[in-house]
mmCIF file of C-alpha atoms in Angstrom:
data_model
loop_
_atom_site.group_PDB
_atom_site.id
_atom_site.type_symbol
_atom_site.label_atom_id
_atom_site.label_comp_id
_atom_site.label_asym_id
_atom_site.label_seq_id
_atom_site.Cartn_x
_atom_site.Cartn_y
_atom_site.Cartn_z
ATOM 1 C CA GLN A 3 191.340 -256.787 165.776
ATOM 2 C CA VAL A 4 188.170 -255.567 167.419
ATOM 3 C CA GLN A 5 185.308 -255.052 164.979
ATOM 4 C CA LEU A 6 181.715 -253.990 165.523
ATOM 5 C CA VAL A 7 179.646 -254.450 162.375
ATOM 6 C CA GLN A 8 176.141 -253.056 162.305
ATOM 7 C CA SER A 9 173.172 -253.884 160.127
ATOM 8 C CA GLY A 10 172.179 -251.770 157.174
ATOM 9 C CA ALA A 11 170.089 -248.668 156.793
ATOM 10 C CA GLU A 12 166.365 -248.829 157.492
ATOM 11 C CA VAL A 13 163.361 -246.800 156.420
ATOM 12 C CA LYS A 14 160.330 -247.043 158.678
ATOM 13 C CA LYS A 15 156.923 -245.467 158.927
ATOM 14 C CA PRO A 16 155.826 -243.589 162.023
ATOM 15 C CA GLY A 17 154.552 -245.972 164.681
ATOM 16 C CA ALA A 18 156.638 -248.885 163.463
ATOM 17 C CA SER A 19 159.589 -250.538 165.200
ATOM 18 C CA VAL A 20 163.173 -250.994 164.092
ATOM 19 C CA LYS A 21 165.761 -253.520 165.237
ATOM 20 C CA VAL A 22 169.432 -252.759 164.676
ATOM 21 C CA SER A 23 172.159 -255.352 165.177
ATOM 22 C CA CYS A 24 175.809 -255.006 166.125
ATOM 23 C CA LYS A 25 178.024 -258.039 165.590
ATOM 24 C CA ALA A 26 181.228 -258.115 167.601
ATOM 25 C CA SER A 27 184.446 -259.912 166.761
ATOM 26 C CA GLY A 28 188.092 -259.895 167.775
ATOM 27 C CA TYR A 29 187.553 -260.081 171.527
ATOM 28 C CA THR A 30 185.655 -261.968 174.216
ATOM 29 C CA PHE A 31 182.084 -260.814 173.619
ATOM 30 C CA THR A 32 180.893 -261.344 177.189
ATOM 31 C CA SER A 33 183.711 -259.339 178.756
ATOM 32 C CA TYR A 34 182.653 -255.876 177.613
ATOM 33 C CA TYR A 35 179.421 -254.005 178.066
ATOM 34 C CA MET A 36 177.932 -252.547 174.902
ATOM 35 C CA HIS A 37 176.374 -249.116 174.618
ATOM 36 C CA TRP A 38 174.034 -247.586 172.055
ATOM 37 C CA VAL A 39 174.367 -243.950 171.043
ATOM 38 C CA ARG A 40 172.414 -242.042 168.437
ATOM 39 C CA GLN A 41 172.952 -238.875 166.439
ATOM 40 C CA ALA A 42 170.148 -237.015 164.719
ATOM 41 C CA PRO A 43 171.031 -235.101 161.538
ATOM 42 C CA GLY A 44 173.214 -232.121 162.390
ATOM 43 C CA GLN A 45 172.959 -232.826 166.114
ATOM 44 C CA GLY A 46 175.180 -234.132 168.871
ATOM 45 C CA LEU A 47 175.687 -237.570 170.371
ATOM 46 C CA GLU A 48 172.990 -238.979 172.641
ATOM 47 C CA TRP A 49 173.406 -241.995 174.907
ATOM 48 C CA MET A 50 170.531 -244.467 174.750
ATOM 49 C CA GLY A 51 171.453 -247.373 176.966
ATOM 50 C CA ILE A 52 173.715 -250.268 177.795
ATOM 51 C CA ILE A 53 173.628 -254.042 177.827
ATOM 52 C CA ASN A 54 175.830 -256.511 179.657
ATOM 53 C CA PRO A 55 176.347 -259.272 177.095
ATOM 54 C CA SER A 56 177.253 -261.735 179.832
ATOM 55 C CA GLY A 57 174.020 -261.765 181.804
ATOM 56 C CA GLY A 58 171.839 -259.705 179.485
ATOM 57 C CA SER A 59 171.072 -256.992 182.043
ATOM 58 C CA THR A 60 170.255 -253.587 180.633
ATOM 59 C CA SER A 61 169.931 -249.945 181.627
ATOM 60 C CA TYR A 62 168.222 -247.355 179.474
ATOM 61 C CA ALA A 63 168.223 -243.586 179.326
ATOM 62 C CA GLN A 64 165.084 -242.167 180.895
ATOM 63 C CA LYS A 65 164.105 -240.635 177.569
ATOM 64 C CA PHE A 66 163.799 -244.038 175.919
ATOM 65 C CA GLN A 67 162.323 -246.064 178.779
ATOM 66 C CA GLY A 68 159.378 -248.069 177.533
ATOM 67 C CA ARG A 69 160.359 -247.716 173.870
ATOM 68 C CA VAL A 70 163.791 -249.316 173.680
ATOM 69 C CA THR A 71 164.827 -252.916 174.214
ATOM 70 C CA MET A 72 168.411 -254.148 174.088
ATOM 71 C CA THR A 73 169.153 -257.837 173.786
ATOM 72 C CA ARG A 74 172.047 -260.073 172.918
ATOM 73 C CA ASP A 75 172.792 -263.437 171.341
ATOM 74 C CA THR A 76 175.972 -264.902 172.766
ATOM 75 C CA SER A 77 176.020 -267.667 170.150
ATOM 76 C CA THR A 78 176.618 -265.093 167.409
ATOM 77 C CA SER A 79 178.286 -262.352 169.526
ATOM 78 C CA THR A 80 175.586 -259.931 168.487
ATOM 79 C CA VAL A 81 173.718 -257.253 170.387
ATOM 80 C CA TYR A 82 170.449 -255.761 169.241
ATOM 81 C CA MET A 83 168.689 -252.470 169.843
ATOM 82 C CA GLU A 84 164.979 -252.295 169.124
ATOM 83 C CA LEU A 85 163.156 -248.981 169.188
ATOM 84 C CA SER A 86 159.373 -248.945 168.962
ATOM 85 C CA SER A 87 156.650 -246.354 168.314
ATOM 86 C CA LEU A 88 158.960 -244.567 165.927
ATOM 87 C CA ARG A 89 158.424 -240.906 165.156
ATOM 88 C CA SER A 90 160.152 -238.532 162.787
ATOM 89 C CA GLU A 91 162.403 -237.293 165.595
ATOM 90 C CA ASP A 92 163.928 -240.787 165.795
ATOM 91 C CA THR A 93 165.536 -240.290 162.392
ATOM 92 C CA ALA A 94 169.196 -240.637 163.250
ATOM 93 C CA VAL A 95 172.358 -242.655 162.901
ATOM 94 C CA TYR A 96 172.495 -245.316 165.603
ATOM 95 C CA TYR A 97 175.870 -246.544 166.865
ATOM 96 C CA CYS A 98 176.981 -249.353 169.128
ATOM 97 C CA ALA A 99 180.129 -248.671 171.137
ATOM 98 C CA ARG A 100 182.118 -250.953 173.413
ATOM 99 C CA GLY A 101 182.251 -249.889 177.020
ATOM 100 C CA GLU A 102 183.241 -251.303 180.386
ATOM 101 C CA TYR A 103 185.527 -254.283 180.828
ATOM 102 C CA CYS A 104 183.902 -256.703 183.246
ATOM 103 C CA SER A 105 184.820 -260.288 183.918
ATOM 104 C CA GLY A 106 183.866 -262.848 186.538
ATOM 105 C CA GLY A 107 181.275 -260.536 188.026
ATOM 106 C CA SER A 108 183.654 -257.616 188.529
ATOM 107 C CA CYS A 109 184.367 -254.554 186.449
ATOM 108 C CA TYR A 110 187.889 -253.216 186.149
ATOM 109 C CA SER A 111 188.212 -249.465 186.209
ATOM 110 C CA ARG A 112 191.781 -249.184 184.931
ATOM 111 C CA ARG A 113 191.135 -251.269 181.854
ATOM 112 C CA THR A 114 187.744 -249.644 181.388
ATOM 113 C CA LEU A 115 189.346 -246.209 181.433
ATOM 114 C CA ALA A 116 191.821 -247.297 178.791
ATOM 115 C CA GLU A 117 189.291 -248.856 176.443
ATOM 116 C CA TYR A 118 185.958 -247.105 177.024
ATOM 117 C CA PHE A 119 184.322 -246.145 173.703
ATOM 118 C CA GLN A 120 187.511 -246.845 171.789
ATOM 119 C CA HIS A 121 185.600 -249.061 169.381
ATOM 120 C CA TRP A 122 182.393 -248.107 167.572
ATOM 121 C CA GLY A 123 180.201 -249.708 164.973
ATOM 122 C CA GLN A 124 180.010 -248.013 161.594
ATOM 123 C CA GLY A 125 176.560 -246.632 162.344
ATOM 124 C CA THR A 126 173.090 -247.470 161.034
ATOM 125 C CA LEU A 127 170.897 -244.776 159.527
ATOM 126 C CA VAL A 128 167.267 -245.130 160.531
ATOM 127 C CA THR A 129 164.886 -242.894 158.634
ATOM 128 C CA VAL A 130 161.334 -242.465 159.902
ATOM 129 C CA SER A 131 159.047 -241.057 157.259
ATOM 130 C CA SER A 132 155.500 -241.497 156.116
ATOM 131 C CA ASP B 25 172.459 -236.724 185.529
ATOM 132 C CA ILE B 26 175.816 -235.018 185.154
ATOM 133 C CA GLN B 27 175.690 -232.142 182.678
ATOM 134 C CA MET B 28 178.712 -231.576 180.471
ATOM 135 C CA THR B 29 178.987 -227.983 179.292
ATOM 136 C CA GLN B 30 181.342 -227.674 176.381
ATOM 137 C CA SER B 31 182.695 -224.369 175.117
ATOM 138 C CA PRO B 32 182.858 -222.830 172.694
ATOM 139 C CA SER B 33 180.091 -224.425 170.645
ATOM 140 C CA ALA B 34 181.791 -223.266 167.470
ATOM 141 C CA MET B 35 184.999 -221.526 166.559
ATOM 142 C CA SER B 36 187.076 -220.646 163.569
ATOM 143 C CA ALA B 37 190.851 -220.871 163.505
ATOM 144 C CA SER B 38 193.733 -220.972 161.091
ATOM 145 C CA VAL B 39 196.241 -223.665 160.271
ATOM 146 C CA GLY B 40 199.053 -223.446 162.813
ATOM 147 C CA ASP B 41 196.887 -221.927 165.555
ATOM 148 C CA ARG B 42 196.774 -223.278 169.089
ATOM 149 C CA VAL B 43 193.212 -224.190 170.049
ATOM 150 C CA THR B 44 191.667 -225.022 173.402
ATOM 151 C CA ILE B 45 188.239 -226.535 173.990
ATOM 152 C CA THR B 46 186.768 -226.793 177.479
ATOM 153 C CA CYS B 47 184.305 -229.147 179.132
ATOM 154 C CA ARG B 48 182.852 -228.439 182.547
ATOM 155 C CA ALA B 49 181.066 -231.136 184.512
ATOM 156 C CA SER B 50 178.165 -230.251 186.810
ATOM 157 C CA GLN B 51 179.796 -232.410 189.495
ATOM 158 C CA GLY B 52 183.125 -234.096 189.975
ATOM 159 C CA ILE B 53 183.951 -236.933 187.590
ATOM 160 C CA SER B 54 187.550 -237.673 188.624
ATOM 161 C CA ASN B 55 189.361 -238.412 185.346
ATOM 162 C CA TYR B 56 186.573 -240.366 183.627
ATOM 163 C CA LEU B 57 186.598 -238.105 180.636
ATOM 164 C CA ALA B 58 187.233 -238.859 176.975
ATOM 165 C CA TRP B 59 187.505 -236.629 173.911
ATOM 166 C CA PHE B 60 186.313 -237.538 170.429
ATOM 167 C CA GLN B 61 186.752 -236.088 166.987
ATOM 168 C CA GLN B 62 184.020 -236.502 164.393
ATOM 169 C CA LYS B 63 184.148 -235.554 160.740
ATOM 170 C CA PRO B 64 180.995 -235.293 158.621
ATOM 171 C CA GLY B 65 179.517 -238.699 157.843
ATOM 172 C CA LYS B 66 182.128 -240.500 159.923
ATOM 173 C CA VAL B 67 182.180 -242.445 163.165
ATOM 174 C CA PRO B 68 183.447 -240.581 166.255
ATOM 175 C CA LYS B 69 187.101 -241.256 166.861
ATOM 176 C CA ARG B 70 188.510 -241.298 170.372
ATOM 177 C CA LEU B 71 191.495 -238.976 170.813
ATOM 178 C CA ILE B 72 191.998 -238.824 174.566
ATOM 179 C CA TYR B 73 190.952 -241.125 177.404
ATOM 180 C CA ALA B 74 191.245 -240.864 181.176
ATOM 181 C CA SER B 75 191.336 -237.077 180.741
ATOM 182 C CA SER B 76 194.925 -236.868 179.533
ATOM 183 C CA SER B 77 196.024 -240.142 177.941
ATOM 184 C CA LEU B 78 196.623 -239.957 174.208
ATOM 185 C CA GLN B 79 195.000 -242.670 172.121
ATOM 186 C CA SER B 80 197.552 -244.716 170.234
ATOM 187 C CA GLY B 81 197.992 -243.411 166.701
ATOM 188 C CA VAL B 82 196.686 -239.921 167.477
ATOM 189 C CA PRO B 83 199.159 -237.118 166.702
ATOM 190 C CA SER B 84 200.960 -235.623 169.680
ATOM 191 C CA ARG B 85 199.642 -232.143 168.882
ATOM 192 C CA PHE B 86 196.480 -233.285 170.689
ATOM 193 C CA SER B 87 196.556 -233.197 174.470
ATOM 194 C CA GLY B 88 194.063 -233.306 177.301
ATOM 195 C CA SER B 89 194.137 -232.127 180.872
ATOM 196 C CA GLY B 90 191.952 -231.668 183.899
ATOM 197 C CA SER B 91 190.357 -233.511 186.743
ATOM 198 C CA GLY B 92 187.236 -233.101 188.804
ATOM 199 C CA THR B 93 184.981 -230.693 186.957
ATOM 200 C CA GLU B 94 187.157 -228.804 184.469
ATOM 201 C CA PHE B 95 188.770 -230.365 181.409
ATOM 202 C CA THR B 96 190.507 -229.104 178.308
ATOM 203 C CA LEU B 97 191.432 -230.456 174.913
ATOM 204 C CA THR B 98 194.303 -228.611 173.279
ATOM 205 C CA ILE B 99 195.517 -228.798 169.703
ATOM 206 C CA SER B 100 198.959 -227.253 169.709
ATOM 207 C CA SER B 101 199.232 -226.455 166.000
ATOM 208 C CA LEU B 102 196.129 -226.929 163.888
ATOM 209 C CA GLN B 103 196.454 -228.971 160.747
ATOM 210 C CA PRO B 104 193.972 -228.996 157.849
ATOM 211 C CA GLU B 105 192.713 -232.444 158.835
ATOM 212 C CA ASP B 106 191.795 -231.229 162.339
ATOM 213 C CA PHE B 107 188.789 -229.233 161.193
ATOM 214 C CA ALA B 108 185.952 -231.293 162.634
ATOM 215 C CA THR B 109 183.519 -231.439 165.554
ATOM 216 C CA TYR B 110 184.849 -232.395 168.982
ATOM 217 C CA TYR B 111 182.911 -233.958 171.847
ATOM 218 C CA CYS B 112 183.711 -234.735 175.453
ATOM 219 C CA LEU B 113 182.162 -237.695 177.255
ATOM 220 C CA GLN B 114 181.994 -238.349 180.993
ATOM 221 C CA HIS B 115 181.618 -241.895 182.234
ATOM 222 C CA ASN B 116 182.174 -241.498 185.947
ATOM 223 C CA SER B 117 178.506 -242.086 186.702
ATOM 224 C CA TYR B 118 175.399 -243.187 184.905
ATOM 225 C CA PRO B 119 174.124 -242.163 182.511
ATOM 226 C CA PRO B 120 177.251 -241.302 180.549
ATOM 227 C CA THR B 121 176.824 -237.849 179.061
ATOM 228 C CA PHE B 122 178.342 -236.035 176.109
ATOM 229 C CA GLY B 123 179.109 -232.388 175.749
ATOM 230 C CA GLN B 124 177.101 -230.658 173.034
ATOM 231 C CA GLY B 125 180.080 -230.488 170.700
ATOM 232 C CA THR B 126 182.494 -227.877 169.377
ATOM 233 C CA LYS B 127 182.569 -227.301 165.644
ATOM 234 C CA LEU B 128 186.026 -226.185 164.570
ATOM 235 C CA GLU B 129 186.029 -224.403 161.240
ATOM 236 C CA ILE B 130 188.674 -222.900 159.018
ATOM 237 C CA LYS B 131 189.131 -219.143 159.309
#
């Protein structure tokens, strides 16, 4: 069965960086893009960016450009999200979520539609406080 | 970016009521629309994908409809476990965008 297991809660000071991991299992790691979404306390869901685990290419939300870096390690089927220059407004639960199905250089809309964001990590609480 | 306007933002209803939540996209998104349910402290759970396809294991009282710019999530007969926050998500074009959420409370 598909599982996305995230790293544990973090407490950081303003200005620091945090790196959250998401370890995938139960499927071919390189066949699905991975997204990161965050949710501040009492707020809605906010998309942060995406990584293609196959080639490592990324795309980030404008809001986080310059502060976020997404990487992957295919040997351990793990994706990472690093957010720098943390401020109190970055206090949130961070989720990874499996997205598009892509294989052999092509993405498949029918399968993507059926599986998009079906699987999420359990969430990682990042608290930014002095 | 495509804006997803979800309404209402909050509502109260009673067990057994029929409830409809709407998402409007600022431009056409075909059927690339999913609905999620989130309970406090829990991970969002996908209910509906491709606008109207029911996720396996989700009760049949949940249904989705729409295409283009207007979408609805309907709960035909509210159960106690349905009181939660609901979100729509479009993924027709980048960046994917969520509606702001609808908090469904007990009347």
